[in-house]
Short mmCIF file of C-alpha atoms and ligand atoms in Angstrom, two decimals:
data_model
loop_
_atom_site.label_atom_id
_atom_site.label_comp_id
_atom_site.label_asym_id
_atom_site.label_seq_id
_atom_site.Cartn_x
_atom_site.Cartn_y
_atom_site.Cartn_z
CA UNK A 113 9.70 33.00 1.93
CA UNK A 114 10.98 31.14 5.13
CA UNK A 115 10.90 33.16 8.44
CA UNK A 116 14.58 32.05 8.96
CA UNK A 117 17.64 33.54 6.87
CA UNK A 118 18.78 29.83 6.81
CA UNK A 119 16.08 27.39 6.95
CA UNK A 120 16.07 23.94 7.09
CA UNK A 121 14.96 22.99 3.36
CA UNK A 122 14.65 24.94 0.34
CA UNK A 123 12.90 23.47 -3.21
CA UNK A 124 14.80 24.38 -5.83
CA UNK A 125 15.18 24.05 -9.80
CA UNK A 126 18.09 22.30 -11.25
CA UNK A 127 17.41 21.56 -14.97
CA UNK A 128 14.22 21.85 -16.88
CA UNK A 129 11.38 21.28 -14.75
CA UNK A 130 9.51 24.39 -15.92
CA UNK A 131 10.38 23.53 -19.53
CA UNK A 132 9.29 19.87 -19.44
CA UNK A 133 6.09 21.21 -16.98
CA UNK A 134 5.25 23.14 -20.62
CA UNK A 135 6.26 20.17 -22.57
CA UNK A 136 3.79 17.68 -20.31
CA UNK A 137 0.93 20.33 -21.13
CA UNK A 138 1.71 20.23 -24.94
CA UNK A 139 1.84 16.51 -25.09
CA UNK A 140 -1.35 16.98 -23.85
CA UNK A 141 -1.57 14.34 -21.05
CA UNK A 142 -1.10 15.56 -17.98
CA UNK A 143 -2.95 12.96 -15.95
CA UNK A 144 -1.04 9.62 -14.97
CA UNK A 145 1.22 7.66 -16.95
CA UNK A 146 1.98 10.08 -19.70
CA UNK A 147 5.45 10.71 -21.88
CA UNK A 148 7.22 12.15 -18.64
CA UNK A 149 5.75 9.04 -16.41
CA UNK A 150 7.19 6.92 -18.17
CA UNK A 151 10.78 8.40 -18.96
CA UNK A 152 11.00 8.20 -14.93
CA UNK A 153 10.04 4.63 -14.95
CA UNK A 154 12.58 3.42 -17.41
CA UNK A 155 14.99 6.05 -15.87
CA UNK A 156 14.80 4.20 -12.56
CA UNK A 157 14.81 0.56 -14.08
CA UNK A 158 17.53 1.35 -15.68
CA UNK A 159 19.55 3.08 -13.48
CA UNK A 160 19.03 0.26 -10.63
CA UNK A 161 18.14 -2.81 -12.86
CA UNK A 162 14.63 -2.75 -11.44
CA UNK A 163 12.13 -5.29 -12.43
CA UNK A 164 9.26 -2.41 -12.21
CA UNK A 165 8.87 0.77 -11.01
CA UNK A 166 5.66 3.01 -10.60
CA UNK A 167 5.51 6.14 -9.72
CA UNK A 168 3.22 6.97 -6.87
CA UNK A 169 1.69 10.10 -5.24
CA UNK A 170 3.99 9.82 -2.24
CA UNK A 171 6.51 7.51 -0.65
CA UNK A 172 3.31 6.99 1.82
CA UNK A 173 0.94 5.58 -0.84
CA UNK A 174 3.71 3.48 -2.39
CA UNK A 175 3.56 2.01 1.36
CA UNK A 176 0.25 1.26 1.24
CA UNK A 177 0.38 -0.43 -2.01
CA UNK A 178 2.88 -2.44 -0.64
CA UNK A 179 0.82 -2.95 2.26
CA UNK A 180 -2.25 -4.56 -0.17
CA UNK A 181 0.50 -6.85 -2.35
CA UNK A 182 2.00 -8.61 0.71
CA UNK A 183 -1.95 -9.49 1.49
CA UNK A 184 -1.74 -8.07 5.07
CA UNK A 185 -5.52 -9.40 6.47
CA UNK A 186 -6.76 -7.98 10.02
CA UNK A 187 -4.52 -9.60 12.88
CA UNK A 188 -1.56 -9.82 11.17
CA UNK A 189 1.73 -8.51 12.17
CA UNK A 190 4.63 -6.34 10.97
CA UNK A 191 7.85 -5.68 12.30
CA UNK A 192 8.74 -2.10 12.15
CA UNK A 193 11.50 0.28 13.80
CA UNK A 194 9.99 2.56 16.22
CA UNK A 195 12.26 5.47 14.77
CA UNK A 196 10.23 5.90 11.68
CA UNK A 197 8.08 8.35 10.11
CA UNK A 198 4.26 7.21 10.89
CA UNK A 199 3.65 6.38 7.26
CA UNK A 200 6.55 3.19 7.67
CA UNK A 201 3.47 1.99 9.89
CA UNK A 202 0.40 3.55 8.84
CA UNK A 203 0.44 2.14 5.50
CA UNK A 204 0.30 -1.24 7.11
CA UNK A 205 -1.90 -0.48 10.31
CA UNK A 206 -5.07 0.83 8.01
CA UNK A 207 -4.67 -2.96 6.45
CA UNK A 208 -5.42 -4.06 9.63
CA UNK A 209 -1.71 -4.66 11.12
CA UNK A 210 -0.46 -5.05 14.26
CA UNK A 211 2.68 -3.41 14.67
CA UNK A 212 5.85 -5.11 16.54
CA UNK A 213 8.19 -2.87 17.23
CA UNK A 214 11.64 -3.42 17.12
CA UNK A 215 14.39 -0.90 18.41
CA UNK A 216 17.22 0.70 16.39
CA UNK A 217 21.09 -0.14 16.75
CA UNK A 218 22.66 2.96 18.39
CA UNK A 219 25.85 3.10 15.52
CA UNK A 220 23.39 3.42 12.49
CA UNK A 221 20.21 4.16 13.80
CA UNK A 222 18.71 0.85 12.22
CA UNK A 223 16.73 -1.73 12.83
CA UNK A 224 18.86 -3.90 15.37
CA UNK A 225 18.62 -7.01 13.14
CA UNK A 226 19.91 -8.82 16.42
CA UNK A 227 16.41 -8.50 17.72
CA UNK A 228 14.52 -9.65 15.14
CA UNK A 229 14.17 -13.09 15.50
CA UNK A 230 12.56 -13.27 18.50
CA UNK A 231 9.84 -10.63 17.57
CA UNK A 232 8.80 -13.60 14.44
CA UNK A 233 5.85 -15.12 15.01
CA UNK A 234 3.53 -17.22 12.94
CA UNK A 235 1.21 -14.50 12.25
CA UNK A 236 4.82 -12.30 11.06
CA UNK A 237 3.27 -10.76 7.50
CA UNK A 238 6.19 -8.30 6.62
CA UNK A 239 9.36 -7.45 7.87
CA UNK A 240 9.71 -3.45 7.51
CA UNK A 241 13.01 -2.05 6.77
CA UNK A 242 13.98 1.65 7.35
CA UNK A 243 17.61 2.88 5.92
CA UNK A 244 18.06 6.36 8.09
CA UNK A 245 19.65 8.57 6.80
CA UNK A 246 20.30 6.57 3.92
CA UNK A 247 22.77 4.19 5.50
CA UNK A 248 21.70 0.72 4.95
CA UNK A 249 20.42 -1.43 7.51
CA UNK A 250 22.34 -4.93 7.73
CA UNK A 251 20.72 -6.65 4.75
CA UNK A 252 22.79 -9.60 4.62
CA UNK A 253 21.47 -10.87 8.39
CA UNK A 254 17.67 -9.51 7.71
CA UNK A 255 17.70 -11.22 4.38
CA UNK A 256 18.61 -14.59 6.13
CA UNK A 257 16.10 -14.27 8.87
CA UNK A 258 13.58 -12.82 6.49
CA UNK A 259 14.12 -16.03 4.01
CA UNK A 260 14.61 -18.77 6.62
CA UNK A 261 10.78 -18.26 7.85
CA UNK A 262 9.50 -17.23 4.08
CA UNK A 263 8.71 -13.37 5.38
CA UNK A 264 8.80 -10.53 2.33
CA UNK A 265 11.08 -7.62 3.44
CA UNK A 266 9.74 -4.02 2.17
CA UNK A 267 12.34 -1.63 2.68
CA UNK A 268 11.17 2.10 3.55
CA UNK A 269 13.96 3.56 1.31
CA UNK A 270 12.33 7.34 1.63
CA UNK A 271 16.01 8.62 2.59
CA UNK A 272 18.12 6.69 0.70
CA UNK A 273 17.91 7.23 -3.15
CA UNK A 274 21.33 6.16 -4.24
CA UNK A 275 22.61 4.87 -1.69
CA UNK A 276 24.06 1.36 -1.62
CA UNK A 277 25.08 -1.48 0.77
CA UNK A 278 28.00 -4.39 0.38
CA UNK A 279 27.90 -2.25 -3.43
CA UNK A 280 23.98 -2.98 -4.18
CA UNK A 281 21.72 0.18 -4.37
CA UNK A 282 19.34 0.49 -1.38
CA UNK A 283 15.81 -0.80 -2.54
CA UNK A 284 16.95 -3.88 -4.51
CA UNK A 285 17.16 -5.75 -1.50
CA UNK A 286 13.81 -6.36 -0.41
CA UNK A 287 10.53 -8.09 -2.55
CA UNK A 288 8.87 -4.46 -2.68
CA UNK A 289 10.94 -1.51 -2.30
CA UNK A 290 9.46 2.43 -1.64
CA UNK A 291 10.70 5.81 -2.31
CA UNK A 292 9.74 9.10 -1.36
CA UNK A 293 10.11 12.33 -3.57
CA UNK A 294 8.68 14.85 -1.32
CA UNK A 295 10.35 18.03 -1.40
CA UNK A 296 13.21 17.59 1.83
CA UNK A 297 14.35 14.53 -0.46
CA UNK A 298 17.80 14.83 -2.55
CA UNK A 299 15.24 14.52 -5.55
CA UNK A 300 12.35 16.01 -5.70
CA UNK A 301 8.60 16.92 -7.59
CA UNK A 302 7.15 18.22 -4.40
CA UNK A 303 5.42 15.45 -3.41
CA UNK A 304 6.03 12.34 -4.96
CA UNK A 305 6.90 8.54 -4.72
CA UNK A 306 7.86 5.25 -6.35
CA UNK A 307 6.94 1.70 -5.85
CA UNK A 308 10.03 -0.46 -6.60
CA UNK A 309 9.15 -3.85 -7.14
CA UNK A 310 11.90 -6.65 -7.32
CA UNK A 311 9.87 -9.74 -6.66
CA UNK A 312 8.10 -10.73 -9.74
CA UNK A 313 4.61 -11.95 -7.70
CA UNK A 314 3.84 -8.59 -7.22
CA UNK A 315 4.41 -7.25 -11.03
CA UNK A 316 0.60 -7.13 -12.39
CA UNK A 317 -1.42 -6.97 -9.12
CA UNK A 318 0.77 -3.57 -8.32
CA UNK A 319 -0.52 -2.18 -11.41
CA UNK A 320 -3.72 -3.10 -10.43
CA UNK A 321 -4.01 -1.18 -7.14
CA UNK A 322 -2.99 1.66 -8.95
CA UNK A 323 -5.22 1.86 -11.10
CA UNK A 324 -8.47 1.93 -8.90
CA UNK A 325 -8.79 -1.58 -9.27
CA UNK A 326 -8.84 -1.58 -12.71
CA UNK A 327 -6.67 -3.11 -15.61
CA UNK A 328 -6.57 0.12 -17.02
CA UNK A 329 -2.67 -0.42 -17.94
CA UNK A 330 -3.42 -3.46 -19.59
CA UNK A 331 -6.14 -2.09 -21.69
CA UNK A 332 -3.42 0.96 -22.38
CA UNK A 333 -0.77 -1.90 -23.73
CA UNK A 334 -3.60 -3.31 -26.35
CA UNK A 335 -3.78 -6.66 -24.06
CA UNK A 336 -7.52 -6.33 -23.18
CA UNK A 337 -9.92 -4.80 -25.20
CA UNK A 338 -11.87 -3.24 -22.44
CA UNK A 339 -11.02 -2.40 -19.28
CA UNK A 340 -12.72 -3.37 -15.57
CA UNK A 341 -12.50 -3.80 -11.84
CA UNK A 342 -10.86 -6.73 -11.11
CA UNK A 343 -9.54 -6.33 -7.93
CA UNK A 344 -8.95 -3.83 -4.98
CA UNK A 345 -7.41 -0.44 -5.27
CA UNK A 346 -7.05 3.04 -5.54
CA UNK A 347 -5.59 6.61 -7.39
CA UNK A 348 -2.06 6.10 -6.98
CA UNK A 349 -0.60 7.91 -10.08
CA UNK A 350 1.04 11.09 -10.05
CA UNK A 351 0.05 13.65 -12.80
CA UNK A 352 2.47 13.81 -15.91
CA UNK A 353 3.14 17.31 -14.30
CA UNK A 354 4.95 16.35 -11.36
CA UNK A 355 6.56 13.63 -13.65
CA UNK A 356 7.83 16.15 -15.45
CA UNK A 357 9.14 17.95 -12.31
CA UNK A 358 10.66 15.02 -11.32
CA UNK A 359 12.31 13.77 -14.55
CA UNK A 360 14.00 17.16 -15.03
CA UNK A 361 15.71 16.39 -11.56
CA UNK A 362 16.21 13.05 -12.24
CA UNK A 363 18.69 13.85 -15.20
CA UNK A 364 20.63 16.54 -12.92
CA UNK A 365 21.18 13.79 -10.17
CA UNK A 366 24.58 13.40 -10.67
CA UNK A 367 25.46 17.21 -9.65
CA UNK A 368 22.56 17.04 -7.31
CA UNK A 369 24.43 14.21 -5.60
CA UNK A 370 27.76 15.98 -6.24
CA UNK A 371 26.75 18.82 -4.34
CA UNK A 372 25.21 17.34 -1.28
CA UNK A 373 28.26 15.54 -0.72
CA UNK A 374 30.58 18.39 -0.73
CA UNK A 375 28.17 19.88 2.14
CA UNK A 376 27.74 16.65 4.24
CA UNK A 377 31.81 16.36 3.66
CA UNK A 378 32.05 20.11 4.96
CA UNK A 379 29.54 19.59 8.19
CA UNK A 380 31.78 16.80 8.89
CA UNK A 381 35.13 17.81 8.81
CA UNK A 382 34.65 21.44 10.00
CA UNK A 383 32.82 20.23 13.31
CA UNK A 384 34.36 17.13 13.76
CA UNK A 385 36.81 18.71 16.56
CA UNK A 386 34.28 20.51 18.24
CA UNK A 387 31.96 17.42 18.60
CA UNK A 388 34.51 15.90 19.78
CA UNK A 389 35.40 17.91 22.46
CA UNK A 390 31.66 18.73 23.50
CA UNK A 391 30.68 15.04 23.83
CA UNK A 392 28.51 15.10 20.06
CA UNK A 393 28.03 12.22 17.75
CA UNK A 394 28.56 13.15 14.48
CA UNK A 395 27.07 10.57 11.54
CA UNK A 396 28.53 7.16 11.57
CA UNK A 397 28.62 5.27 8.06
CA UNK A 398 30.37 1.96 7.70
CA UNK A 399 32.51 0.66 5.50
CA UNK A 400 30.26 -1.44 3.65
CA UNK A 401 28.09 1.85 2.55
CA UNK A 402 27.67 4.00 0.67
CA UNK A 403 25.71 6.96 1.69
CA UNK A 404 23.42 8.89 -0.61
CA UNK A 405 24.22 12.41 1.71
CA UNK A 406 20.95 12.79 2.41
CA UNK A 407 21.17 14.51 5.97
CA UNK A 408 23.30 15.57 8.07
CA UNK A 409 22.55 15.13 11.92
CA UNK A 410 24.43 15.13 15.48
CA UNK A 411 23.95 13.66 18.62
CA UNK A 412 23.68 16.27 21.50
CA UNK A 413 24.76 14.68 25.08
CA UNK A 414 21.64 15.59 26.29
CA UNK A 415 17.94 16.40 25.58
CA UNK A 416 18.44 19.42 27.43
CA UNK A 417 21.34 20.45 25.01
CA UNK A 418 19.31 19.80 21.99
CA UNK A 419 16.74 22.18 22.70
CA UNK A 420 18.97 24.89 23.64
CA UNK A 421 21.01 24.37 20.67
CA UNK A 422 18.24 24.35 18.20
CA UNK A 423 17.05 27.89 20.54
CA UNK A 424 20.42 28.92 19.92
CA UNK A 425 20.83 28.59 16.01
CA UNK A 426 16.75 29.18 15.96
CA UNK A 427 18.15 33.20 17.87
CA UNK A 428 20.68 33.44 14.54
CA UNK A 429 18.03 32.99 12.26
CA UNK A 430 18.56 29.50 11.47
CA UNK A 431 16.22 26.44 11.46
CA UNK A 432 17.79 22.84 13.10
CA UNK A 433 15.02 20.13 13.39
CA UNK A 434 15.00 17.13 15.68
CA UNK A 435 13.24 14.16 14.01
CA UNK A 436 11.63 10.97 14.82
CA UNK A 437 9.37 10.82 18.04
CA UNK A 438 9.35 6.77 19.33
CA UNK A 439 5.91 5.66 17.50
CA UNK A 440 5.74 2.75 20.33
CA UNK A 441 5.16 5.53 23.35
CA UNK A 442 2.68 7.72 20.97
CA UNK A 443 -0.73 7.44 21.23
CA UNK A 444 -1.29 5.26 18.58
CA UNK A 445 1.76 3.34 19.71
CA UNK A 446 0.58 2.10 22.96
CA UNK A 447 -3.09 1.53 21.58
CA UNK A 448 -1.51 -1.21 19.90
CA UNK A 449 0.96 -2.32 23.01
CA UNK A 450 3.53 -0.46 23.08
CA UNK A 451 4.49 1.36 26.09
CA UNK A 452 7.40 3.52 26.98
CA UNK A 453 10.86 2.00 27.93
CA UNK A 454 10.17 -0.85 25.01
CA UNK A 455 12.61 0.72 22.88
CA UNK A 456 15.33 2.30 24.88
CA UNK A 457 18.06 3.06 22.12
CA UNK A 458 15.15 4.66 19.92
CA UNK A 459 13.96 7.16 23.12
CA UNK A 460 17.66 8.14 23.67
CA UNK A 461 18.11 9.01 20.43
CA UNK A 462 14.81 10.34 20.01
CA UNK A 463 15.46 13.26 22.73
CA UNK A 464 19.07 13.72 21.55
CA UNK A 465 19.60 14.28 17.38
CA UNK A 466 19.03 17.32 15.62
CA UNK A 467 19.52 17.66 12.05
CA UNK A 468 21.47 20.91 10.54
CA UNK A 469 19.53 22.69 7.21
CA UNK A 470 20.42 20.47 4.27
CA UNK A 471 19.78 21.69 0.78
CA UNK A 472 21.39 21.92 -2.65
CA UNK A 473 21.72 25.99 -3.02
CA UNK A 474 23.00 25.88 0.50
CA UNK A 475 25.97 28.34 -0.21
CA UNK A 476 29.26 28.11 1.30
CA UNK A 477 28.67 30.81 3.44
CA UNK A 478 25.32 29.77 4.47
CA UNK A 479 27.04 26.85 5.60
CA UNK A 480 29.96 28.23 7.21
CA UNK A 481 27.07 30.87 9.38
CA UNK A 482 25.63 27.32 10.48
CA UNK A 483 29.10 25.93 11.33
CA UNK A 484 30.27 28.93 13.33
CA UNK A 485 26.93 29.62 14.89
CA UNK A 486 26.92 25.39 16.17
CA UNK A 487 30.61 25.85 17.67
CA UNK A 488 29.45 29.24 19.43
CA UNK A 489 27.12 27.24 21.65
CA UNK A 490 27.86 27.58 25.34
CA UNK A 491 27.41 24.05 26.78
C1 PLP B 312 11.24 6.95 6.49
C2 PLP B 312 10.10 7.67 5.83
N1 PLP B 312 9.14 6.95 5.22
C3 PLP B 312 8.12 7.53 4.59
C4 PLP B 312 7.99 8.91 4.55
C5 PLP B 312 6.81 9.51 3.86
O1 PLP B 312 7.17 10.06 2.62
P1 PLP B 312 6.09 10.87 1.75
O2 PLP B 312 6.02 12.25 2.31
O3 PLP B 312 6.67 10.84 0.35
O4 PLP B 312 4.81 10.14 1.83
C6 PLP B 312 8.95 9.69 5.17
C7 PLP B 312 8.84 11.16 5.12
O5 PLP B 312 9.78 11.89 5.09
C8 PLP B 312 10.04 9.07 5.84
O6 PLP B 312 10.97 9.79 6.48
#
């Protein structure tokens, strides 16, 4: 049980996840790439005319998979939004990359493709794309850049399952695409993830990695008679448990999806006045996308006026998280360069968002107490 009458995320069960959880034990294959495994596979092919999808452990290790199919050696280097989630980088930096930061737009919160360009160098390995929030980043211009000097885009799509830009879903855009299923995410097994890969190159070496370096999934399709190591890798597959999990939200999406909009849609319209008034940024999505309502943040005036906000819902019981911290000024950050005031737009916004509790059995009174409490704060 959370400490907080309203906290920030709560799991919850939509459809059959215990029931197929049963079903994955009676199949009798609950390791990797059982019955359920592959329902989500085709499920996801399918539903965003894929090439190939694999599940993965986490949105993290789909990263790093992507990380060994775009070769990254020692030296090489990546250009990555500051205002990520570690793993964006990680994935790449335990390869041996040398991140390049690159600051975020201040309308979106994306990767300003304006700057990218000039952070291209010959030893430029992979372009990484983040789509906060779920709003994409300007694909058209990054594709162009990304093409003209023969660089593979992965886009970090952990927050935007469903969403879509110029009409395309986010993660078809870029050679190798990852998702994250951890359990803030609209869809969820807990922890979970899913390599999407849209460049053919990477089809069979992907299932490689996975498989400990084996070709274990050809051996499974009756194409080799024995299976080996053949190449690098490691244990990237889920169990048919979480699979199971998964699929069971997977075929509730659309009501999953339903729902979060009607809350994002009510945080929106309900505070819209206030923030006006008080100087806050509400969420800006434009035209051209579609958002998969994945969060639901605001831009406080002030640093300051974050952290007595957050104090101030914390006092009625109810948990409001800020997010990113610049990686470029952390530790790790300026071991590899980086040094504070290199990414101005990302510190600003750093110190400034806050992101209201976001969940599918969020009631409509839970949501109003959150509302009410927000437009009670003294500034
Ligand atoms: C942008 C981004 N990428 C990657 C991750 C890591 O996801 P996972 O926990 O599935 O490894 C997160 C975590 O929320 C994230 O926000």
């Amino acid at each position: 049980m959370s400490a907080y009458q309203i906290p920030f995320n709560k799991p919850c069960l939509v459809g059959n996840e215990l029931e197929y959880i049963a079903q994955a034990v009676q199949n009798q294959h609950i390791s990797g790439d059982g019955i359920f495994s592959r329902k989500c596979h085709t499920w996801f092919e399918q539903q965003f005319s894929v090439r190939k999808v694999l599940l993965t452990t986490s949105c993290t290790h789909a990263l790093e998979m992507a990380a060994f199919l775009v070769d990254i050696q020692p030296g090489d280097e990546v250009i990555v939004p500051s205002f990520t989630f570690v793993s964006t980088v990680n994935a790449f930096v335990i390869r041996g990359a040398r991140p390049m930061f690159i600051d975020i737009r201040p309308d979106t919160l994306n990767l300003d493709e304006t700057l990218l360009e000039r952070l291209i160098t010959p030893r430029t390995k992979a372009i990484l794309v983040v789509h906060y929030a779920g709003v994409g980043c300007e694909m058209d211009a990054i594709l162009n850049i990304a093409q003209r000097h023969n660089i593979p885009v992965v886009e970090d799509n952990a927050h935007g399952l469903f969403g879509k830009y110029k009409g395309n879903f986010l993660g078809t855009f870029g050679s190798l695409a990852t998702q994250s299923f951890h359990e803030t995410k609209n869809v969820t097994c807990g922890e979970g993830g899913a390599l999407l890969i849209n460049d053919p190159l990477y089809m069979e070496r992907a299932e490689i990695l996975r498989e400990k370096g084996t070709n274990r999934s050809r051996f499974f399709r009756g194409q080799v008679d024995k299976y080996t190591w053949v190449d690098l890798g490691s244990s990237y597959l889920p169990s048919d448990i979480l699979a199971a999990f998964l699929y069971a939200q997977l075929e509730k999406s659309s009501e999953i999806q339903a729902r979060r909009r009607q809350i994002w849609n009510m945080y929106f319209t309900r505070l819209q006045d206030w923030a006006e008034e008080s100087s806050v940024r509400l969420p800006y999505v434009p035209d051209h996308c579609d958002q998969p309502y994945h969060m639901f943040y605001m831009l406080l005036p002030s640093l300051k006026y974050r952290q007595a906000l957050i104090y101030h819902l914390k006092s009625t019981g109810i948990l409001a998280v800020f997010h990113y911290l610049p990686l470029h000024a952390s530790d790790m950050g300026r071991k590899h360069g980086g040094q504070p005031g290199d990414c101005p737009v990302t510190e600003d916004i750093s110190d400034r968002l806050l992101r209201l509790p976001f969940y599918f059995d969020l009631t409509e009174d839970e949501q109003s107490l959150v509302i009410e409490t927000v437009k009670s704060f003294q500034f």
